[in-house]
Amino acid sequence: MKHLLSTFDLSKETAVALLDHAEELASRISQDRQLDLLAGKTVANLFFEDSTRTRLSFELAAHQLGARVMNFSAAGSSISKGESLKDTAQTLAAMTVDAMVIRHRSAGAADRLAHAGWIEVPILNAGDGAHEHPTQALLDAMALRRHHNQVPAKEAATKLVGADLSGARVLIVGDLLHSRVVRSNVALLNTLGAEVALVAPHSLLPAGVETWQAEVFTNFDEALASNPTAVMMLRVQKERMSSAGGGFFPSVGEYVRAYGLTDERFRALDPKVRIMHPGPINRGLELSDLAADNAQAIILEQVGCGVAVRMAALDWLVNGENN
Ligand code: NCD
C-alpha cells in the first residue's frame, strides 16, 4: 500500500490484514500505552474542512506510535492569503514529513496530492468532499467485525484473525447524496462479504445508485423489515445543502417521521441489531436520544476503533506492510 485513498483499492486480503493489524495495535496500546513504531517520524495532518473525531484520532494514533505530529488547519493558515493546495503541500513536505493526512472539501483532493507529482509522501485520505472516507469505513468494519462474530474487544486481537463480515447485512440510512462515508462503506462491506442495503428519500439518493452493489429502498420501515444485522445512520449534511434542509425534504419533522431512528422504531428493533453512526450526530434528527444512548448503539466503540485503524494505516504506509 503506497497511499490510502479509497476503499475500492483494497483487496479482501489487504482489508482483513489491516483490520487484524488494527486489533493487534489496539491490544498492544491498551497494555503499553505507548508504542515506538513511528519513533523519529513526522506525520502532517492537513485539515481544510472541520473535524473532531477524524482529526483527533489521527493525531492520537500518530502520537501513540511515537511520531511527531504537525497539525495544519485551513482556518488561521495562509489559505486565507490565497495559497494553493500544491504550495501548501509542498511547503509541509519541505519540512520533511513521512506521511500526510488530508481532509478537503473537494472530491479528488487526496488523489491529487498522491498522484500529481508535487510531493513524494504517503497520503491518507481523511475525507474528500462527498467522495470517500476510507478510514471511516475501516473503523466501521472493525467495530462490526467484533459484533458480528460476537467477540469482545479484549479478545479480538487473537480471536478475529482472518475474519470477514460474511452473513452481515448493513442498512445505511439517510443523506446518501452528500455522504463520503456511504461510498467507502459500500465498497468495503462488499469486499468483506457483507450484504449492503441503502435507504433514503429520492431527493437524497445519489445519481447512479442503482449500479452500486446494494439493495436500494426509499421506505425506512420496509428496509428495516429486510432483517439488517446493523443499521448505520448517516448525518444530514446541512453544510452541503444550499440551505438547511433546503429542498431535500419538506421539513425536519417530515424527515424524522420517515427516516429517523425514533423511539418507536428503536423499540421495534431486534435487540441483536447494532446501531451505528459516524458522528457527529444531529440528535432528534437521525437518532432519538433513546436510540443513540443504549447498549445496542456502538457509536463510541466506533470512535475507539478509529484510533486503532489509523495507527494500523500509518504504520503500514510509513514502514511497509511486511515489517
Ligand atoms: C463523517 C465525515 O466527516 O464525513 N464524520 C466523521 O468523519 N466522523 C460523517 C459526517 O460528517 O457526517
mmCIF file of C-alpha atoms and ligand atoms in Angstrom:
data_model
loop_
_atom_site.group_PDB
_atom_site.id
_atom_site.type_symbol
_atom_site.label_atom_id
_atom_site.label_comp_id
_atom_site.label_asym_id
_atom_site.label_seq_id
_atom_site.Cartn_x
_atom_site.Cartn_y
_atom_site.Cartn_z
ATOM 1 C CA MET A 1 0.000 0.000 0.000
ATOM 2 C CA LYS A 2 1.534 3.339 -1.060
ATOM 3 C CA HIS A 3 -1.400 5.569 -0.181
ATOM 4 C CA LEU A 4 -4.821 5.057 1.407
ATOM 5 C CA LEU A 5 -7.178 6.965 -0.875
ATOM 6 C CA SER A 6 -10.202 4.763 -1.462
ATOM 7 C CA THR A 7 -11.690 1.522 -0.177
ATOM 8 C CA PHE A 8 -12.147 0.478 -3.816
ATOM 9 C CA ASP A 9 -8.359 -0.051 -3.876
ATOM 10 C CA LEU A 10 -8.403 -2.598 -1.026
ATOM 11 C CA SER A 11 -8.463 -6.314 -1.809
ATOM 12 C CA LYS A 12 -10.203 -8.570 0.699
ATOM 13 C CA GLU A 13 -6.850 -9.953 1.801
ATOM 14 C CA THR A 14 -5.418 -6.478 2.424
ATOM 15 C CA ALA A 15 -8.540 -5.195 4.194
ATOM 16 C CA VAL A 16 -8.705 -8.198 6.536
ATOM 17 C CA ALA A 17 -4.969 -7.982 7.280
ATOM 18 C CA LEU A 18 -5.307 -4.261 8.021
ATOM 19 C CA LEU A 19 -8.202 -4.939 10.430
ATOM 20 C CA ASP A 20 -6.167 -7.709 12.084
ATOM 21 C CA HIS A 21 -3.253 -5.277 12.462
ATOM 22 C CA ALA A 22 -5.575 -2.635 13.947
ATOM 23 C CA GLU A 23 -6.831 -5.163 16.526
ATOM 24 C CA GLU A 24 -3.256 -6.134 17.352
ATOM 25 C CA LEU A 25 -2.247 -2.479 17.855
ATOM 26 C CA ALA A 26 -5.408 -1.782 19.907
ATOM 27 C CA SER A 27 -4.468 -4.647 22.183
ATOM 28 C CA ARG A 28 -0.819 -3.600 22.480
ATOM 29 C CA ILE A 29 -1.659 0.041 23.201
ATOM 30 C CA SER A 30 -4.176 -0.959 25.868
ATOM 31 C CA GLN A 31 -1.320 -2.664 27.712
ATOM 32 C CA ASP A 32 1.721 -0.497 26.947
ATOM 33 C CA ARG A 33 0.053 2.937 26.378
ATOM 34 C CA GLN A 34 2.968 3.902 24.082
ATOM 35 C CA LEU A 35 4.499 2.193 21.057
ATOM 36 C CA ASP A 36 7.539 3.239 19.047
ATOM 37 C CA LEU A 37 6.714 2.009 15.543
ATOM 38 C CA LEU A 38 6.908 5.579 14.195
ATOM 39 C CA ALA A 39 9.640 6.877 16.511
ATOM 40 C CA GLY A 40 11.572 9.650 14.772
ATOM 41 C CA LYS A 41 8.930 10.028 12.040
ATOM 42 C CA THR A 42 6.718 13.035 11.346
ATOM 43 C CA VAL A 43 3.045 12.925 10.379
ATOM 44 C CA ALA A 44 1.367 16.036 8.938
ATOM 45 C CA ASN A 45 -2.385 16.457 9.361
ATOM 46 C CA LEU A 46 -3.851 18.817 6.755
ATOM 47 C CA PHE A 47 -7.436 19.708 7.578
ATOM 48 C CA PHE A 48 -9.101 22.048 5.108
ATOM 49 C CA GLU A 49 -12.509 21.097 6.493
ATOM 50 C CA ASP A 50 -13.797 20.854 10.064
ATOM 51 C CA SER A 51 -13.396 17.651 12.009
ATOM 52 C CA THR A 52 -13.430 16.427 15.596
ATOM 53 C CA ARG A 53 -13.154 12.625 15.610
ATOM 54 C CA THR A 54 -11.062 12.101 12.488
ATOM 55 C CA ARG A 55 -8.514 14.839 13.237
ATOM 56 C CA LEU A 56 -8.087 13.976 16.912
ATOM 57 C CA SER A 57 -7.882 10.250 16.284
ATOM 58 C CA PHE A 58 -5.261 10.631 13.542
ATOM 59 C CA GLU A 59 -3.313 12.844 15.929
ATOM 60 C CA LEU A 60 -3.607 10.410 18.836
ATOM 61 C CA ALA A 61 -2.802 7.451 16.581
ATOM 62 C CA ALA A 62 0.434 9.106 15.415
ATOM 63 C CA HIS A 63 1.402 10.062 18.990
ATOM 64 C CA GLN A 64 0.708 6.564 20.287
ATOM 65 C CA LEU A 65 3.098 5.217 17.653
ATOM 66 C CA GLY A 66 5.788 7.676 18.781
ATOM 67 C CA ALA A 67 5.632 10.082 15.797
ATOM 68 C CA ARG A 68 5.868 13.858 15.851
ATOM 69 C CA VAL A 69 2.710 15.489 14.582
ATOM 70 C CA MET A 70 2.218 18.728 12.648
ATOM 71 C CA ASN A 71 -1.360 19.950 12.586
ATOM 72 C CA PHE A 72 -2.450 22.249 9.807
ATOM 73 C CA SER A 73 -5.944 23.629 9.650
ATOM 74 C CA ALA A 74 -7.119 25.927 6.896
ATOM 75 C CA ALA A 75 -8.515 28.421 9.394
ATOM 76 C CA GLY A 76 -5.641 30.624 10.548
ATOM 77 C CA SER A 77 -3.308 29.478 7.729
ATOM 78 C CA SER A 78 -2.026 31.155 4.552
ATOM 79 C CA ILE A 79 -5.028 29.680 2.702
ATOM 80 C CA SER A 80 -6.728 32.990 3.573
ATOM 81 C CA LYS A 81 -3.908 34.698 1.585
ATOM 82 C CA GLY A 82 -4.741 32.547 -1.431
ATOM 83 C CA GLU A 83 -2.096 29.819 -1.084
ATOM 84 C CA SER A 84 -2.897 26.781 -3.246
ATOM 85 C CA LEU A 85 -3.155 23.119 -2.243
ATOM 86 C CA LYS A 86 0.033 22.425 -4.204
ATOM 87 C CA ASP A 87 2.060 25.139 -2.463
ATOM 88 C CA THR A 88 0.676 24.219 0.955
ATOM 89 C CA ALA A 89 1.543 20.545 0.473
ATOM 90 C CA GLN A 90 5.000 21.280 -0.931
ATOM 91 C CA THR A 91 5.715 23.645 1.966
ATOM 92 C CA LEU A 92 4.870 20.970 4.526
ATOM 93 C CA ALA A 93 6.756 18.297 2.572
ATOM 94 C CA ALA A 94 9.836 20.560 2.537
ATOM 95 C CA MET A 95 9.884 20.277 6.334
ATOM 96 C CA THR A 96 10.333 16.508 5.803
ATOM 97 C CA VAL A 97 7.245 14.532 6.638
ATOM 98 C CA ASP A 98 6.774 10.764 6.460
ATOM 99 C CA ALA A 99 3.000 10.720 5.945
ATOM 100 C CA MET A 100 0.342 13.265 5.116
ATOM 101 C CA VAL A 101 -3.273 13.047 6.206
ATOM 102 C CA ILE A 102 -5.664 15.257 4.251
ATOM 103 C CA ARG A 103 -9.304 16.249 4.628
ATOM 104 C CA HIS A 104 -10.606 18.576 1.934
ATOM 105 C CA ARG A 105 -13.994 19.811 0.772
ATOM 106 C CA SER A 106 -13.185 18.879 -2.847
ATOM 107 C CA ALA A 107 -13.605 15.327 -4.128
ATOM 108 C CA GLY A 108 -10.288 14.139 -5.521
ATOM 109 C CA ALA A 109 -8.030 16.345 -3.365
ATOM 110 C CA ALA A 110 -6.252 13.385 -1.723
ATOM 111 C CA ASP A 111 -5.842 11.670 -5.075
ATOM 112 C CA ARG A 112 -4.304 14.836 -6.497
ATOM 113 C CA LEU A 113 -1.749 15.044 -3.678
ATOM 114 C CA ALA A 114 -0.867 11.396 -4.204
ATOM 115 C CA HIS A 115 -0.570 11.444 -7.991
ATOM 116 C CA ALA A 116 0.146 14.977 -9.243
ATOM 117 C CA GLY A 117 3.896 14.537 -8.737
ATOM 118 C CA TRP A 118 4.093 17.542 -6.386
ATOM 119 C CA ILE A 119 5.352 15.569 -3.382
ATOM 120 C CA GLU A 120 6.586 12.054 -2.640
ATOM 121 C CA VAL A 121 4.816 11.288 0.635
ATOM 122 C CA PRO A 122 2.294 8.554 1.538
ATOM 123 C CA ILE A 123 -1.171 10.162 1.558
ATOM 124 C CA LEU A 124 -4.085 9.151 3.770
ATOM 125 C CA ASN A 125 -7.496 10.390 2.663
ATOM 126 C CA ALA A 126 -9.378 11.647 5.742
ATOM 127 C CA GLY A 127 -12.437 12.616 3.672
ATOM 128 C CA ASP A 128 -12.616 14.358 0.282
ATOM 129 C CA GLY A 129 -15.866 16.175 -0.374
ATOM 130 C CA ALA A 130 -18.749 13.767 -0.865
ATOM 131 C CA HIS A 131 -16.371 11.211 -2.382
ATOM 132 C CA GLU A 132 -14.570 8.884 0.050
ATOM 133 C CA HIS A 133 -13.573 8.395 3.672
ATOM 134 C CA PRO A 134 -11.664 5.102 3.731
ATOM 135 C CA THR A 135 -10.531 5.111 7.376
ATOM 136 C CA GLN A 136 -14.143 5.669 8.456
ATOM 137 C CA ALA A 137 -15.251 2.575 6.541
ATOM 138 C CA LEU A 138 -12.350 0.598 8.030
ATOM 139 C CA LEU A 139 -13.228 1.620 11.583
ATOM 140 C CA ASP A 140 -16.875 0.774 10.925
ATOM 141 C CA ALA A 141 -15.798 -2.644 9.654
ATOM 142 C CA MET A 142 -13.565 -3.153 12.705
ATOM 143 C CA ALA A 143 -16.438 -2.490 15.125
ATOM 144 C CA LEU A 144 -18.870 -4.547 13.038
ATOM 145 C CA ARG A 145 -16.476 -7.485 12.800
ATOM 146 C CA ARG A 146 -16.381 -7.752 16.601
ATOM 147 C CA HIS A 147 -20.152 -7.622 16.974
ATOM 148 C CA HIS A 148 -20.976 -9.782 14.001
ATOM 149 C CA ASN A 149 -18.655 -12.504 15.280
ATOM 150 C CA GLN A 150 -19.649 -11.854 18.924
ATOM 151 C CA VAL A 151 -16.072 -11.378 20.051
ATOM 152 C CA PRO A 152 -15.461 -8.814 22.822
ATOM 153 C CA ALA A 153 -12.872 -6.101 22.129
ATOM 154 C CA LYS A 154 -10.305 -7.519 24.533
ATOM 155 C CA GLU A 155 -10.280 -10.900 22.766
ATOM 156 C CA ALA A 156 -10.499 -9.537 19.233
ATOM 157 C CA ALA A 157 -6.740 -9.488 18.521
ATOM 158 C CA THR A 158 -6.485 -13.245 18.966
ATOM 159 C CA LYS A 159 -9.950 -14.473 18.012
ATOM 160 C CA LEU A 160 -10.728 -12.419 14.915
ATOM 161 C CA VAL A 161 -7.605 -13.050 12.853
ATOM 162 C CA GLY A 162 -8.689 -13.555 9.231
ATOM 163 C CA ALA A 163 -12.394 -12.931 9.977
ATOM 164 C CA ASP A 164 -14.605 -11.154 7.477
ATOM 165 C CA LEU A 165 -18.219 -9.930 7.512
ATOM 166 C CA SER A 166 -19.959 -12.681 5.587
ATOM 167 C CA GLY A 167 -23.501 -13.126 6.867
ATOM 168 C CA ALA A 168 -23.776 -9.486 7.972
ATOM 169 C CA ARG A 169 -26.354 -7.199 6.362
ATOM 170 C CA VAL A 170 -25.762 -3.495 6.890
ATOM 171 C CA LEU A 171 -28.543 -0.992 6.272
ATOM 172 C CA ILE A 172 -27.189 2.524 5.629
ATOM 173 C CA VAL A 173 -29.772 5.241 6.182
ATOM 174 C CA GLY A 174 -30.235 8.896 5.327
ATOM 175 C CA ASP A 175 -28.241 11.525 3.461
ATOM 176 C CA LEU A 176 -26.566 9.207 0.965
ATOM 177 C CA LEU A 177 -26.241 12.002 -1.591
ATOM 178 C CA HIS A 178 -23.705 14.054 0.376
ATOM 179 C CA SER A 179 -22.023 11.171 2.205
ATOM 180 C CA ARG A 180 -18.447 10.067 1.598
ATOM 181 C CA VAL A 181 -18.973 7.529 4.382
ATOM 182 C CA VAL A 182 -21.541 5.575 2.368
ATOM 183 C CA ARG A 183 -19.362 5.380 -0.739
ATOM 184 C CA SER A 184 -16.380 3.995 1.171
ATOM 185 C CA ASN A 185 -18.620 1.649 3.150
ATOM 186 C CA VAL A 186 -20.477 0.146 0.190
ATOM 187 C CA ALA A 187 -17.174 -0.864 -1.383
ATOM 188 C CA LEU A 188 -15.507 -2.184 1.765
ATOM 189 C CA LEU A 189 -18.548 -4.009 3.162
ATOM 190 C CA ASN A 190 -18.979 -5.835 -0.143
ATOM 191 C CA THR A 191 -15.276 -6.668 -0.256
ATOM 192 C CA LEU A 192 -15.580 -8.146 3.230
ATOM 193 C CA GLY A 193 -18.542 -10.288 2.209
ATOM 194 C CA ALA A 194 -21.382 -8.322 3.836
ATOM 195 C CA GLU A 195 -24.692 -7.504 2.177
ATOM 196 C CA VAL A 196 -25.478 -3.806 1.896
ATOM 197 C CA ALA A 197 -28.887 -2.124 1.835
ATOM 198 C CA LEU A 198 -29.460 1.600 1.465
ATOM 199 C CA VAL A 199 -32.443 3.771 2.283
ATOM 200 C CA ALA A 200 -33.035 7.460 1.605
ATOM 201 C CA PRO A 201 -35.681 9.748 0.195
ATOM 202 C CA HIS A 202 -35.482 10.017 -3.613
ATOM 203 C CA SER A 203 -34.024 13.519 -3.229
ATOM 204 C CA LEU A 204 -31.050 12.164 -1.269
ATOM 205 C CA LEU A 205 -30.244 9.165 -3.496
ATOM 206 C CA PRO A 206 -27.032 9.710 -5.484
ATOM 207 C CA ALA A 207 -27.247 9.536 -9.280
ATOM 208 C CA GLY A 208 -26.390 6.023 -10.425
ATOM 209 C CA VAL A 209 -27.102 4.429 -7.032
ATOM 210 C CA GLU A 210 -28.854 1.580 -8.849
ATOM 211 C CA THR A 211 -25.462 0.471 -10.155
ATOM 212 C CA TRP A 212 -23.970 0.234 -6.640
ATOM 213 C CA GLN A 213 -23.637 -3.194 -5.047
ATOM 214 C CA ALA A 214 -26.553 -2.629 -2.688
ATOM 215 C CA GLU A 215 -30.302 -3.090 -2.380
ATOM 216 C CA VAL A 216 -31.941 0.336 -2.502
ATOM 217 C CA PHE A 217 -35.072 1.303 -0.562
ATOM 218 C CA THR A 218 -36.926 4.581 -0.167
ATOM 219 C CA ASN A 219 -39.112 3.371 2.709
ATOM 220 C CA PHE A 220 -37.243 3.008 6.012
ATOM 221 C CA ASP A 221 -39.776 0.636 7.598
ATOM 222 C CA GLU A 222 -39.611 -1.700 4.586
ATOM 223 C CA ALA A 223 -35.822 -1.573 4.753
ATOM 224 C CA LEU A 224 -35.883 -2.384 8.486
ATOM 225 C CA ALA A 225 -38.150 -5.337 7.749
ATOM 226 C CA SER A 226 -35.455 -6.775 5.431
ATOM 227 C CA ASN A 227 -33.565 -8.053 8.519
ATOM 228 C CA PRO A 228 -30.393 -5.971 8.748
ATOM 229 C CA THR A 229 -27.839 -7.027 11.382
ATOM 230 C CA ALA A 230 -26.671 -3.413 11.735
ATOM 231 C CA VAL A 231 -28.244 -0.054 10.974
ATOM 232 C CA MET A 232 -25.839 2.756 10.111
ATOM 233 C CA MET A 233 -27.464 6.165 10.428
ATOM 234 C CA LEU A 234 -25.862 8.989 8.413
ATOM 235 C CA ARG A 235 -25.802 12.637 9.374
ATOM 236 C CA VAL A 236 -27.983 15.022 7.407
ATOM 237 C CA GLN A 237 -25.187 17.177 5.934
ATOM 238 C CA LYS A 238 -26.725 20.606 6.190
ATOM 239 C CA GLU A 239 -23.452 22.289 5.240
ATOM 240 C CA ARG A 240 -23.508 20.532 1.852
ATOM 241 C CA MET A 241 -27.115 21.549 1.170
ATOM 242 C CA SER A 242 -27.754 25.002 -0.264
ATOM 243 C CA SER A 243 -29.662 25.993 2.871
ATOM 244 C CA ALA A 244 -30.537 23.963 5.967
ATOM 245 C CA GLY A 245 -32.563 21.057 4.642
ATOM 246 C CA GLY A 246 -33.268 23.302 1.646
ATOM 247 C CA GLY A 247 -35.317 21.457 -0.916
ATOM 248 C CA PHE A 248 -34.169 17.949 0.000
ATOM 249 C CA PHE A 249 -37.062 17.187 2.342
ATOM 250 C CA PRO A 250 -40.195 19.112 3.297
ATOM 251 C CA SER A 251 -39.404 19.695 6.969
ATOM 252 C CA VAL A 252 -37.374 18.334 9.852
ATOM 253 C CA GLY A 253 -40.487 16.695 11.306
ATOM 254 C CA GLU A 254 -41.206 15.020 7.993
ATOM 255 C CA TYR A 255 -37.633 13.665 7.790
ATOM 256 C CA VAL A 256 -37.754 12.315 11.348
ATOM 257 C CA ARG A 257 -41.086 10.575 10.734
ATOM 258 C CA ALA A 258 -39.847 8.925 7.553
ATOM 259 C CA TYR A 259 -36.107 8.365 8.148
ATOM 260 C CA GLY A 260 -35.339 8.942 11.826
ATOM 261 C CA LEU A 261 -34.446 6.124 14.205
ATOM 262 C CA THR A 262 -37.141 7.302 16.594
ATOM 263 C CA ASP A 263 -38.030 5.826 19.997
ATOM 264 C CA GLU A 264 -40.797 3.872 18.300
ATOM 265 C CA ARG A 265 -38.569 2.368 15.611
ATOM 266 C CA PHE A 266 -35.859 1.678 18.181
ATOM 267 C CA ARG A 267 -38.298 -0.222 20.427
ATOM 268 C CA ALA A 268 -39.391 -2.355 17.467
ATOM 269 C CA LEU A 269 -35.803 -3.232 16.523
ATOM 270 C CA ASP A 270 -34.457 -6.724 17.178
ATOM 271 C CA PRO A 271 -32.153 -6.412 20.240
ATOM 272 C CA LYS A 272 -29.356 -8.071 18.273
ATOM 273 C CA VAL A 273 -29.270 -5.277 15.663
ATOM 274 C CA ARG A 274 -26.400 -2.850 16.215
ATOM 275 C CA ILE A 275 -26.878 0.899 15.764
ATOM 276 C CA MET A 276 -24.032 2.871 14.197
ATOM 277 C CA HIS A 277 -23.342 6.495 13.302
ATOM 278 C CA PRO A 278 -20.059 8.040 12.096
ATOM 279 C CA GLY A 279 -20.723 11.178 14.138
ATOM 280 C CA PRO A 280 -21.363 13.982 14.644
ATOM 281 C CA ILE A 281 -24.999 13.119 15.406
ATOM 282 C CA ASN A 282 -27.861 15.546 14.882
ATOM 283 C CA ARG A 283 -29.801 14.348 17.936
ATOM 284 C CA GLY A 284 -33.526 14.296 17.361
ATOM 285 C CA LEU A 285 -32.989 14.154 13.595
ATOM 286 C CA GLU A 286 -31.208 10.926 12.618
ATOM 287 C CA LEU A 287 -31.427 9.362 16.071
ATOM 288 C CA SER A 288 -33.552 9.870 19.147
ATOM 289 C CA ASP A 289 -31.685 10.022 22.465
ATOM 290 C CA LEU A 290 -33.028 6.572 23.297
ATOM 291 C CA ALA A 291 -31.684 5.124 20.035
ATOM 292 C CA ALA A 292 -28.292 6.808 20.462
ATOM 293 C CA ASP A 293 -27.704 6.071 24.151
ATOM 294 C CA ASN A 294 -28.333 2.375 24.702
ATOM 295 C CA ALA A 295 -26.376 -0.857 24.630
ATOM 296 C CA GLN A 296 -27.319 -1.619 21.005
ATOM 297 C CA ALA A 297 -25.586 1.576 19.861
ATOM 298 C CA ILE A 298 -21.861 1.062 19.200
ATOM 299 C CA ILE A 299 -21.161 4.662 18.219
ATOM 300 C CA LEU A 300 -18.466 5.269 20.848
ATOM 301 C CA GLU A 301 -16.840 1.913 20.147
ATOM 302 C CA GLN A 302 -16.591 3.086 16.517
ATOM 303 C CA VAL A 303 -14.620 6.102 17.771
ATOM 304 C CA GLY A 304 -12.199 3.846 19.658
ATOM 305 C CA CYS A 305 -11.738 1.658 16.583
ATOM 306 C CA GLY A 306 -10.903 4.836 14.645
ATOM 307 C CA VAL A 307 -7.692 5.341 16.617
ATOM 308 C CA ALA A 308 -6.625 1.717 16.078
ATOM 309 C CA VAL A 309 -7.394 1.692 12.347
ATOM 310 C CA ARG A 310 -5.440 4.928 11.886
ATOM 311 C CA MET A 311 -2.466 3.531 13.797
ATOM 312 C CA ALA A 312 -2.528 0.471 11.537
ATOM 313 C CA ALA A 313 -2.762 2.522 8.348
ATOM 314 C CA LEU A 314 0.005 4.934 9.388
ATOM 315 C CA ASP A 315 2.290 2.043 10.332
ATOM 316 C CA TRP A 316 1.736 0.243 7.026
ATOM 317 C CA LEU A 317 2.174 3.337 4.900
ATOM 318 C CA VAL A 318 5.339 4.521 6.624
ATOM 319 C CA ASN A 319 7.006 1.195 7.500
ATOM 320 C CA GLY A 320 5.541 -1.139 4.863
ATOM 321 C CA GLU A 321 3.073 -3.960 5.328
ATOM 322 C CA ASN A 322 5.618 -6.660 5.964
ATOM 323 C CA ASN A 323 7.509 -5.098 8.847
HETATM 324 C C1 NCD B 1 -18.095 11.934 8.737
HETATM 325 C C2 NCD B 1 -17.419 12.833 7.713
HETATM 326 O O1 NCD B 1 -16.762 13.800 8.052
HETATM 327 O O2 NCD B 1 -17.575 12.501 6.558
HETATM 328 N N1 NCD B 1 -17.685 12.162 10.043
HETATM 329 C C3 NCD B 1 -16.534 11.614 10.509
HETATM 330 O O3 NCD B 1 -15.528 11.598 9.860
HETATM 331 N N2 NCD B 1 -16.603 11.047 11.727
HETATM 332 C C4 NCD B 1 -19.564 11.988 8.614
HETATM 333 C C5 NCD B 1 -20.231 13.300 8.788
HETATM 334 O O4 NCD B 1 -19.624 14.366 8.894
HETATM 335 O O5 NCD B 1 -21.456 13.278 8.811
#
